[in-house]
Coordinates of C-alpha atoms in Angstrom, one line a residue:
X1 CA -35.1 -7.7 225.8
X2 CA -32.9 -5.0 226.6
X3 CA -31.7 -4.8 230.6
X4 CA -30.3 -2.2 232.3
X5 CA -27.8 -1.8 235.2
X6 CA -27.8 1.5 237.7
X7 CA -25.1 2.3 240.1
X8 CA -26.1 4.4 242.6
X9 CA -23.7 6.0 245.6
X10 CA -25.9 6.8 248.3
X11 CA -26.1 10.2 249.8
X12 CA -23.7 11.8 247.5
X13 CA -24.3 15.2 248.3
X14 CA -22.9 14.5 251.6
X15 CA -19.9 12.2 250.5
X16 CA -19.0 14.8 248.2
X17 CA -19.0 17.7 251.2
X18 CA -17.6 15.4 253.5
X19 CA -14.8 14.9 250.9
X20 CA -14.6 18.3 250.2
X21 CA -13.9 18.9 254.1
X22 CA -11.8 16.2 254.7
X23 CA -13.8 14.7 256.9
X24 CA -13.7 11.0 257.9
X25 CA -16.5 8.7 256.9
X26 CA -18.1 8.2 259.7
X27 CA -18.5 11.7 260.8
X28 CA -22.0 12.9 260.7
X29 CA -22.6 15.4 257.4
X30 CA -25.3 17.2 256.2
X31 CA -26.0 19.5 253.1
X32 CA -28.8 22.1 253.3
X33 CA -30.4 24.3 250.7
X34 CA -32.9 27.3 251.8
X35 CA -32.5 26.4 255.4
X36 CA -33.4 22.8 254.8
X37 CA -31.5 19.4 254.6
X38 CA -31.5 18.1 251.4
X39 CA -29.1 15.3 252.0
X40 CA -27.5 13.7 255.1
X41 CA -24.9 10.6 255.9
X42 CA -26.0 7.8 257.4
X43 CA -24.1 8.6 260.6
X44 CA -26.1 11.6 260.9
X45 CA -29.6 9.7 260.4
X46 CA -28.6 7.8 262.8
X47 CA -28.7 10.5 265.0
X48 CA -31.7 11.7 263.8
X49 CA -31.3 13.8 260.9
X50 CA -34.0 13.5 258.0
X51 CA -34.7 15.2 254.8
X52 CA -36.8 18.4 255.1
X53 CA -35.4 19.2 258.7
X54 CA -35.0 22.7 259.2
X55 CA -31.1 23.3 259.7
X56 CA -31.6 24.6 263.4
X57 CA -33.4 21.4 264.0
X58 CA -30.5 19.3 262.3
X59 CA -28.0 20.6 264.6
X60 CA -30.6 20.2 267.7
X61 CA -30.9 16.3 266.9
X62 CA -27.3 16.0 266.2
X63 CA -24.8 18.7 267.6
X64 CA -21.5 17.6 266.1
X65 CA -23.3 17.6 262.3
X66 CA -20.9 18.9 260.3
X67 CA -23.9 21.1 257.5
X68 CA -22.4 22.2 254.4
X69 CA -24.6 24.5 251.6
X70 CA -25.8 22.6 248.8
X71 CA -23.0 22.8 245.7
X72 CA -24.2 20.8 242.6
X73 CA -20.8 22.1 240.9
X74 CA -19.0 20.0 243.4
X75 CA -21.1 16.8 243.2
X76 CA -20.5 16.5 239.6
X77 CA -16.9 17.5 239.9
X78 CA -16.1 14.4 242.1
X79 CA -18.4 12.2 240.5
X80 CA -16.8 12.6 237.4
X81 CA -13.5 10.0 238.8
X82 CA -16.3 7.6 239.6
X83 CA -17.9 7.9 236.4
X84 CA -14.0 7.5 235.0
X85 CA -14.0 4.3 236.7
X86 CA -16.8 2.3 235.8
X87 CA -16.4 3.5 232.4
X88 CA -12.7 1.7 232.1
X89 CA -14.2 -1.1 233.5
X90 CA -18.0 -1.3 231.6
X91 CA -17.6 1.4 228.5
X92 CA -20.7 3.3 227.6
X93 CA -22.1 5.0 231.0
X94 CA -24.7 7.5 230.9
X95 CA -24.7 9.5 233.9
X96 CA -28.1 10.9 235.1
X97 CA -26.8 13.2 237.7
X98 CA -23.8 13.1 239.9
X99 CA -24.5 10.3 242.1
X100 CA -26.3 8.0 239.7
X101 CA -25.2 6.3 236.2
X102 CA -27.0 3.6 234.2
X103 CA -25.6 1.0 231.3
X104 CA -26.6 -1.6 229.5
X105 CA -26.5 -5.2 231.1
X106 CA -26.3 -6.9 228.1
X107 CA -22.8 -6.4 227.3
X108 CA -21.1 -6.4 231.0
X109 CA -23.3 -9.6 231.7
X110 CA -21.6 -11.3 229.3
X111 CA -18.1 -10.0 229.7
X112 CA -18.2 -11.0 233.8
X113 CA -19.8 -14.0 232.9
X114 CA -23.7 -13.3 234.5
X115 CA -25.4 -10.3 236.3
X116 CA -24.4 -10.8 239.7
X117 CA -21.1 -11.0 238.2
X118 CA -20.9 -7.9 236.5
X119 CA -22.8 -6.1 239.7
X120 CA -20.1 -7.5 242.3
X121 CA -17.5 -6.4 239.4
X122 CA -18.7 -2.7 239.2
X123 CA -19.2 -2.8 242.9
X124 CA -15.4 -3.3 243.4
X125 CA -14.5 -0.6 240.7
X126 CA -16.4 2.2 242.5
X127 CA -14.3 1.0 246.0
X128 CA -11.3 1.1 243.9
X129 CA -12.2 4.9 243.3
X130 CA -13.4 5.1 247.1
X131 CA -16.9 5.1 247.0
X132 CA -19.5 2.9 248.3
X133 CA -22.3 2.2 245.6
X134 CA -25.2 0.2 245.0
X135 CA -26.4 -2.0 241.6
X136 CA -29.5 -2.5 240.8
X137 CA -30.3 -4.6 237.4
X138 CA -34.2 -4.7 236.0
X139 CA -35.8 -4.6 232.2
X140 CA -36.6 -0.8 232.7
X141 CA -34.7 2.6 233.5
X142 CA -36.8 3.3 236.6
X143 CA -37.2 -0.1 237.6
X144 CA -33.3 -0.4 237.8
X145 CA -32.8 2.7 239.7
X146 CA -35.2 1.9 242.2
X147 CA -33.7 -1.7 242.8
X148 CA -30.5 0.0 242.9
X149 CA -31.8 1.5 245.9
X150 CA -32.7 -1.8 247.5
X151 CA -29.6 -3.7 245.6
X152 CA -32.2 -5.7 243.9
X153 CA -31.0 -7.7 240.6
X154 CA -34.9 -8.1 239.4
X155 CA -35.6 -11.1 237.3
X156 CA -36.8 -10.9 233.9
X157 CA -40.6 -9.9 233.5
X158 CA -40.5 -9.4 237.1
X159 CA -41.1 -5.8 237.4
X160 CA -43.9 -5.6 238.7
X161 CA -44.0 -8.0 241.4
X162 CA -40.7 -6.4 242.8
X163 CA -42.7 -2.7 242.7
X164 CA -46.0 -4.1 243.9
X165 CA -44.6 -3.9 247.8
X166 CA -43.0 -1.0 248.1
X167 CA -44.4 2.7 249.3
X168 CA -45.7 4.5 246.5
X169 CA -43.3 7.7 247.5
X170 CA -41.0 5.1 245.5
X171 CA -42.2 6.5 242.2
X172 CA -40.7 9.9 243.4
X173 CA -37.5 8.8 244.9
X174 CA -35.4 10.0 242.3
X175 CA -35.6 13.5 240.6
X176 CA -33.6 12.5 237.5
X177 CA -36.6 10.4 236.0
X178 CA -39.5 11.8 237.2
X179 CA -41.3 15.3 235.9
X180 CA -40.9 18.5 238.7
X181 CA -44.6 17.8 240.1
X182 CA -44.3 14.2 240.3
X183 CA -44.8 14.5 244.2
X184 CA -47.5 16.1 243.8
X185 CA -48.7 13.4 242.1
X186 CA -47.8 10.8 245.0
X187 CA -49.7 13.3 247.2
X188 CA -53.0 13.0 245.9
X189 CA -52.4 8.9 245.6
X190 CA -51.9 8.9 249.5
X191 CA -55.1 11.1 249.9
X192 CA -57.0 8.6 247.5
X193 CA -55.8 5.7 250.2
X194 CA -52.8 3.8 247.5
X195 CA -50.2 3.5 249.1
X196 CA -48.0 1.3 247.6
X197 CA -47.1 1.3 243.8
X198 CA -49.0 -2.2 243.3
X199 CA -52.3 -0.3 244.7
X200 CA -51.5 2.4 242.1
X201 CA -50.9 -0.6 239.5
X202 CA -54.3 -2.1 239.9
X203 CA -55.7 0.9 238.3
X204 CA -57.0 0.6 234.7
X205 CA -54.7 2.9 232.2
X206 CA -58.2 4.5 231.1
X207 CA -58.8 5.6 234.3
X208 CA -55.4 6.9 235.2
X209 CA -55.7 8.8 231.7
X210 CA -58.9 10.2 232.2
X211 CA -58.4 11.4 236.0
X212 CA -54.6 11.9 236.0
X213 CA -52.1 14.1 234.2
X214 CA -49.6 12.7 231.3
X215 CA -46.6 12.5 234.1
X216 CA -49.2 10.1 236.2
X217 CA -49.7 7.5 232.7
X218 CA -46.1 7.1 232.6
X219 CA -45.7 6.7 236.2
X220 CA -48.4 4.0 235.4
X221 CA -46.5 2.2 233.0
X222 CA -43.2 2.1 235.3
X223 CA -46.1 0.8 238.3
X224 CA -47.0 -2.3 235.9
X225 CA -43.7 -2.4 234.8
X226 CA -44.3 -2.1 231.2
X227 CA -42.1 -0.6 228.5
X228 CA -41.3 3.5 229.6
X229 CA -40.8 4.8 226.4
X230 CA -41.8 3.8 222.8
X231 CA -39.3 1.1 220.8
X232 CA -38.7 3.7 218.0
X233 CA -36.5 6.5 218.7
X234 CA -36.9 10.0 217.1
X235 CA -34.8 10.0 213.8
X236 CA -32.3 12.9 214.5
X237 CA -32.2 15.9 212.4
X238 CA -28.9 16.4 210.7
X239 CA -26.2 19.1 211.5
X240 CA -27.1 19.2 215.3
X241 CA -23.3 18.5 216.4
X242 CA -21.6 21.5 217.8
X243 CA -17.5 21.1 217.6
X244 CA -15.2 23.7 218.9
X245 CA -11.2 23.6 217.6
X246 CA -9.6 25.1 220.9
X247 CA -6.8 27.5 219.9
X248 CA -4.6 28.0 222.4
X249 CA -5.7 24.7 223.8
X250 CA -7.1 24.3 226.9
X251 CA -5.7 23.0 230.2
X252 CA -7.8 24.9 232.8
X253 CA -11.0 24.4 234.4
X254 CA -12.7 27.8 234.2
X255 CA -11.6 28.3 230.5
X256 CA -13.2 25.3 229.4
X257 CA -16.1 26.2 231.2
X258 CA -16.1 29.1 229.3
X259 CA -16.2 27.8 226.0
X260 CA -18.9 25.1 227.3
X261 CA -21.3 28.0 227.9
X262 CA -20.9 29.5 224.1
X263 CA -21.2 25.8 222.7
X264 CA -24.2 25.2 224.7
X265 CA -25.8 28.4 223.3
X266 CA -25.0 27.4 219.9
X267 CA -26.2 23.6 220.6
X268 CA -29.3 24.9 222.0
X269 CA -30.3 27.1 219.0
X270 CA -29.8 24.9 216.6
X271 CA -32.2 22.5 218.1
X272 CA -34.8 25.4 218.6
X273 CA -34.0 25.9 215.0
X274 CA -35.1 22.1 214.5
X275 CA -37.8 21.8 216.9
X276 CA -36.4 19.4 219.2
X277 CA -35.1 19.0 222.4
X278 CA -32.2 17.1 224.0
X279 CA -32.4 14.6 226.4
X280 CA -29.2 12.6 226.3
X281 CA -26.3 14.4 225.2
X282 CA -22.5 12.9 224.6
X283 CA -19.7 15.4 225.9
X284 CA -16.6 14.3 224.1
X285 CA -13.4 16.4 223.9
X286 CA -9.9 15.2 222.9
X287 CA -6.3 16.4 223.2
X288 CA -3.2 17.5 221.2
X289 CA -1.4 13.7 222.2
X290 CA -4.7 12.2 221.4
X291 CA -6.3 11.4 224.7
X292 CA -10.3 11.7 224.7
X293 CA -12.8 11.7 227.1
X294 CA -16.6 11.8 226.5
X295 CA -19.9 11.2 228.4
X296 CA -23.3 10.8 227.9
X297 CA -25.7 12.5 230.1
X298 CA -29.1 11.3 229.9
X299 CA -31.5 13.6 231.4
X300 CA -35.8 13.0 232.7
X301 CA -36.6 16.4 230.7
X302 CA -35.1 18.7 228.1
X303 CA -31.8 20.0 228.3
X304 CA -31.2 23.6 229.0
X305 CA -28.3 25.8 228.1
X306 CA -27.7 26.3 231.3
X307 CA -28.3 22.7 232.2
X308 CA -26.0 21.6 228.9
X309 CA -22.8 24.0 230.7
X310 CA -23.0 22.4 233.6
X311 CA -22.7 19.1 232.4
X312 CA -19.7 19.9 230.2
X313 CA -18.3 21.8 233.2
X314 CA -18.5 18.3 235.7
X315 CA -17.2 16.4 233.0
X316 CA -14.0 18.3 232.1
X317 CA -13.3 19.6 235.6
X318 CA -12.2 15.9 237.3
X319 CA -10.3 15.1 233.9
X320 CA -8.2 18.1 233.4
X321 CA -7.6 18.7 237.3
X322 CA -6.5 14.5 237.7
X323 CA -9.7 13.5 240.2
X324 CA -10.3 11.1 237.4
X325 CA -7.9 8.2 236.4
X326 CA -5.5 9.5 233.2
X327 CA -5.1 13.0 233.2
X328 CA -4.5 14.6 229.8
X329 CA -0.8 15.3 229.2
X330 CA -1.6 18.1 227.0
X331 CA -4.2 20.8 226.4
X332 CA -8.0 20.0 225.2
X333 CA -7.9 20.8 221.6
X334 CA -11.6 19.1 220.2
X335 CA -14.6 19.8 222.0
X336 CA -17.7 18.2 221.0
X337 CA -21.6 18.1 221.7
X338 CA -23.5 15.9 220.1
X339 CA -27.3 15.1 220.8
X340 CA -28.1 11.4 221.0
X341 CA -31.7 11.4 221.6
X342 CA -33.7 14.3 221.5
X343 CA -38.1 14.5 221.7
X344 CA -39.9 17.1 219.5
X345 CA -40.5 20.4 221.3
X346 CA -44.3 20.9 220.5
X347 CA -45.0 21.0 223.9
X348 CA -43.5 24.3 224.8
X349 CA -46.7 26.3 224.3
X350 CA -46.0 29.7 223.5
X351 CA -47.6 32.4 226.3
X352 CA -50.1 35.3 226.5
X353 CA -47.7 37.8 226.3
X354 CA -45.2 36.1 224.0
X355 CA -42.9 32.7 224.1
X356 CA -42.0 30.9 227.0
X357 CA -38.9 32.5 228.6
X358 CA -38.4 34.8 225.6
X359 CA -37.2 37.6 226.9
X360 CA -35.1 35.9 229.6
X361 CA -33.4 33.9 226.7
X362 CA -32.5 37.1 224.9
X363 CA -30.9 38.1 227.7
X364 CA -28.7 35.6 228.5
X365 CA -27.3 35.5 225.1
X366 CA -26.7 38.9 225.0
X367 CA -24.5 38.4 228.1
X368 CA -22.9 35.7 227.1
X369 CA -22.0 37.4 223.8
X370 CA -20.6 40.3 226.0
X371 CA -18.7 37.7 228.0
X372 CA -17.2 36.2 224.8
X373 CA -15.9 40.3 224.1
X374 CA -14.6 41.2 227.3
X375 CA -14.0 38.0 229.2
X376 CA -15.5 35.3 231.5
X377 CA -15.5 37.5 234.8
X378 CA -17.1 40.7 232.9
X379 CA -20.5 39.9 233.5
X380 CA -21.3 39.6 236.9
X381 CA -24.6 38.2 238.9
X382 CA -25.6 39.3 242.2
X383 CA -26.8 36.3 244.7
X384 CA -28.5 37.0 248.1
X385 CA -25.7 36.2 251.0
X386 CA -25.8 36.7 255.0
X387 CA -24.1 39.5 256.3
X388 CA -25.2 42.9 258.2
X389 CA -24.8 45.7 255.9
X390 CA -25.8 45.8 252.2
X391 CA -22.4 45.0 251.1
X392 CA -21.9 42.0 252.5
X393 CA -25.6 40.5 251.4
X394 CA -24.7 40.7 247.7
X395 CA -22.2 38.0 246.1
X396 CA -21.1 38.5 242.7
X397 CA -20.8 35.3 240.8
X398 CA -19.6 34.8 236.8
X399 CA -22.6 34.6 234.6
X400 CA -22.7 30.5 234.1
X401 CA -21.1 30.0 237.6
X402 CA -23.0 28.2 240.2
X403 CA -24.7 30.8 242.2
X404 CA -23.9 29.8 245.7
X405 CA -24.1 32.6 248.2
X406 CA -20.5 33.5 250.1
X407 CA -22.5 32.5 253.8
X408 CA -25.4 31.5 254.2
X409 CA -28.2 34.0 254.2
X410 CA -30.9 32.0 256.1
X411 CA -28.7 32.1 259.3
X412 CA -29.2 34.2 262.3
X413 CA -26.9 38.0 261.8
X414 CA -27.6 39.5 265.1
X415 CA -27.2 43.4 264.4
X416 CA -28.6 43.2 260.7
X417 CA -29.6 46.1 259.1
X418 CA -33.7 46.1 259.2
X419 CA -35.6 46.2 256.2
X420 CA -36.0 48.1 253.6
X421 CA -32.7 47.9 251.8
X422 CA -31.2 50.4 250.0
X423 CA -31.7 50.5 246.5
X424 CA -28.5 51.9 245.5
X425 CA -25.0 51.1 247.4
X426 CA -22.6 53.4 247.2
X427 CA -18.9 52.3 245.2
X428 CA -16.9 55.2 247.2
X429 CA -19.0 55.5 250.5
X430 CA -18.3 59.7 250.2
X431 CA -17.9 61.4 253.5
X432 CA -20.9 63.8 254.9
X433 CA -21.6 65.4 258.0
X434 CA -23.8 65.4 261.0
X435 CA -24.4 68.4 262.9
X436 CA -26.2 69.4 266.2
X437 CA -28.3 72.7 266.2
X438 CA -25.1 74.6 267.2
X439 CA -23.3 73.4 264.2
X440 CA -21.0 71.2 266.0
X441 CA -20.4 67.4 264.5
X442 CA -22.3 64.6 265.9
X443 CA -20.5 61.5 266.8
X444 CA -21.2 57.9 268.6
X445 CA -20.7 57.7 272.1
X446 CA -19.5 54.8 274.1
X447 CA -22.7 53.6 274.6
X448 CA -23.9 53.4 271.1
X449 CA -25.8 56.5 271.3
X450 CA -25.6 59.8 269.9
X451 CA -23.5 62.4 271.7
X452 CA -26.5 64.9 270.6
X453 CA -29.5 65.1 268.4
X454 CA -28.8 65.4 264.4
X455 CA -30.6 68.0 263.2
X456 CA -28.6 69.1 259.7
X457 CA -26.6 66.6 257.4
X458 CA -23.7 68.0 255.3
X459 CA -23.1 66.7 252.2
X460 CA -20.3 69.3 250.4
X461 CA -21.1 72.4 249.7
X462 CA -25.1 71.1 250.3
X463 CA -26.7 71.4 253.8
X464 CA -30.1 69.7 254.3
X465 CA -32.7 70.0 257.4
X466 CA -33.1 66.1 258.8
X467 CA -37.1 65.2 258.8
X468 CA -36.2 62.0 260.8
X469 CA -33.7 59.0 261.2
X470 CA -34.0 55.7 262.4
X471 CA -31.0 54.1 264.4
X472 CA -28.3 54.2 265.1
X473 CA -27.8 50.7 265.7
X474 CA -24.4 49.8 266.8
X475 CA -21.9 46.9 264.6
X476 CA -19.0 45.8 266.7
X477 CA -17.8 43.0 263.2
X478 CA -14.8 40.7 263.5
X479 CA -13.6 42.3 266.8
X480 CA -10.7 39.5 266.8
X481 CA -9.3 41.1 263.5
X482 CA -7.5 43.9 264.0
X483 CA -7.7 44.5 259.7
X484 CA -10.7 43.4 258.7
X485 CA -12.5 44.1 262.0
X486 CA -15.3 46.6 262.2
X487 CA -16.6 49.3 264.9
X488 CA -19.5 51.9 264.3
X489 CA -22.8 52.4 263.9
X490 CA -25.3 52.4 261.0
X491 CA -28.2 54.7 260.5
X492 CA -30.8 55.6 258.1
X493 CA -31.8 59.5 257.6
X494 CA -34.0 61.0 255.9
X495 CA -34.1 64.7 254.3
X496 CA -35.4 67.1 252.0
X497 CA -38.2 65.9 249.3
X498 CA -38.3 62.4 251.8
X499 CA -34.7 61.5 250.0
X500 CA -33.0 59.1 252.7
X501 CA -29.5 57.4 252.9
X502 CA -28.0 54.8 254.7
X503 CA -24.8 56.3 257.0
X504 CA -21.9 54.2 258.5
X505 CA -20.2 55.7 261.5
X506 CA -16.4 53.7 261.6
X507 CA -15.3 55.2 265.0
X508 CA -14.3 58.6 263.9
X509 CA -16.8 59.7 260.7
X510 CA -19.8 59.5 258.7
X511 CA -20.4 57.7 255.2
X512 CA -22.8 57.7 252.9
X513 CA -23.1 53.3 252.7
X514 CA -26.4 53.1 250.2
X515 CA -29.4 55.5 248.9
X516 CA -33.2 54.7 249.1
X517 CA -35.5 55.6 245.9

């Protein structure tokens, strides 16, 4: 029987930030996405800090928290040294997700001489790349991760008697193996009164057939500890490789980035073209001097093209900037995907109104065919970002870049503009006019108020009666920066046929910032 080994680094979306900020180990991190902490160090649990804490709360429990927004671009980026590591060490890793990696015990058993062995072996190798990490050895995938999480070496056929114990949550613990609604699965167990996986275990498989979904049978199985997946593997349909001669080669991050996304896109239609999907995928690219690097990424559901980038990204970013062990001394020249395992796609059902995601596929390859013409930074995505005025909330991002917002827009921006929000910001900001009844300019006084009503606003050569405004409110913006620093007043106006536009006053006349529809 086949066993396999997990190595798991606790917390790594924290030791990854914390590494990022040059912080020391000990000082309490924690990384939140939409307001909430995803991930903490231990030094911050120990102050209190949990999963699912709002971030105000975080920072209540644990004022010196140092809270960094979530960045899965730079947990794969530094896990890629670790990865590096074991590999040299134990060859044939399959990473799951930055953070976690699985091989087979067989062969490093018997190389290190027995399982504890091999696990104190490994252990020593992540140090060596300054990590702490966990091993965990059982007869299943799931079974292995979970003891990783204890440091459990289970014993052969012991599965299920090292799962019976342990909270039924346990079955959800790790994203990377279980389906997107697996907690709500684990919900309705507690409500049903199992709480631990060996209450869920006792269950008949008919009756976890009949009342449960198909994510709850194989749950099931991993409960009672019996084989996850079937012996036989999917035969793989030929010409699904996807090989890329770089000319000139390539020796920086964001261009090989690039040339991931259009290999991914290729990769991905020829398995629609086959109907299959990929779930482990080997990354390999080599070098003009002949160096190579390649990976296999095993993954709980079907790759996506977007999903495929990303890994190809991770993977390539710690070799070519030296994070990992043996940078190349010369440019990438071969890049290669190749699908390893892949399940047939039957189950993506096609919709009322026409495929799954269709349209939203169309889309994206008709960007990234535009990007290939003009250039990675030619297409451009707008992500939501904190700030005051319009401006400032909108972050452009590179189509296939990790959108992560420039600050955080979940924080508190005393002086922000109030909804709605322009539908159109102006490039140019063009100058206009406000006038009092007697014609004569209207300006902010030094207490953030008009100097007299508006009554006209002049746009050119164009005058139009004002049928109300709302404002001004005053913006006094990086008051320490004499360049960058901003003093005014915003206001919205509205005007002939109920047209209205937002207006920025910066200390000595009006702008035209954004226009309603």
């Amino acid at each position: 029987m086949s066993r396999v080994l997990a190595l798991w680094c606790p917390d790594w979306p924290a030791v990854a930030a914390a590494a990022v900020a040059d912080l020391p180990a000990t000082h309490p991190v924690a990384v939140v996405s939409a307001n909430r902490v995803i991930a903490c160090s231990a030094t911050a649990r120990a102050e209190g800090v949990r999963r699912g804490l709002r971030k105000r709360e975080a920072q209540a429990r644990c004022p010196d928290v140092h809270v960094m927004t979530a960045d899965s671009d730079r947990d794969g980026r530094l896990f890629e040294p670790v990865a590096a590591a074991i590999d040299a060490a134990a060859p044939g890793v399959e990473v799951l997700r930055p953070g976690l990696l699985i091989l087979g015990a067989r062969g490093v058993s018997r190389y290190f001489g027995s399982e504890h062995k091999a696990a104190e072996r490994l252990i020593d190798q992540a140090a060596s790349a300054g990590v702490e990490c966990q091993i965990g050895i059982a007869d299943e995938l799931t079974t292995a991760v979970i003891a990783a999480r204890h440091a459990v070496v289970v014993p052969r056929k012991g599965a299920a008697r090292f799962l019976a114990p342990l909270p039924v949550a346990e079955l959800a613990a790790e994203p990377s193996l279980a389906a997107k609604d697996r907690q709500e699965l684990i919900d309705l167990l507690r409500r049903l009164g199992l709480r631990t996986i060996g209450d869920f275990a006792a269950l008949t498989p008919g009756d976890v057939a009949s009342r449960f979904g198909t994510d709850a049978v194989l749950a099931h199985r991993c409960a009672r500890g019996e084989p996850e997946r079937p012996p036989s593997a999917r035969a793989l349909p030929p010409d699904l490789n996807v090989d890329h001669e770089c000319d000139p080669p390539i020796d920086r991050v964001d261009a090989a980035a690039f040339a991931g996304r259009g290999m991914a896109e290729k990769l991905h239609t020829k398995l629609a073209a086959a109907a299959v999907a990929c779930t482990r995928l080997l990354v390999y690219a080599s070098t003009g001097n002949g160096e190579t690097l390649s990976r296999i990424w095993r993954c709980a559901e079907p790759l996506t093209p977007e999903g495929t980038a990303d890994r190809v990204r991770w993977q390539l970013d710690g070799w070519l900037t030296g994070r990992s062990e043996g940078k190349p001394t010369a440019g990438i020249t071969v890049l290669r995907l190749e699908p390893v395992e892949v399940v047939a796609a039957a189950e993506l059902q096609l919709g009322l109104w026409g495929s799954v995601g269709d349209e939203d596929e169309r889309v994206k390859r008709a960007l990234v065919r535009v990007q290939g013409l003009l250039g990675g930074d030619a297409v451009k995505i707008g992500v939501l970002s904190g700030g005051r005025g319009p401006v400032e909330r909108v972050t452009l991002r590179s189509l296939g870049d990790e959108l992560v917002p420039l600050s955080d827009p979940s924080a508190p921006w005393p002086g922000r503009l109030p909804q709605p929000a322009p539908a159109a910001v102006m490039d140019n900001c063009p100058r206009v006019i406000l006038e009092d009844i007697d014609g004569n300019g209207v300006n902010i006084g030094a207490r953030g108020g008009f100097d007299a009503d508006p009554v006209v606003l002049r746009w050119g050569s164009k005058k139009w009666p004002l049928l109300g405004w709302a404002g001004p409110w005053p913006m006094d913006e990086r008051w320490w920066d004499p360049i960058t620093g901003m003093q005014g007043a915003r206001l919205q106006v509205l005007f002939e046929e109920h047209r209205a536009v937002l207006l920025v006053y910066d200390g000595d006349e009006w702008r035209v910032e954004g226009i309603y529809e």
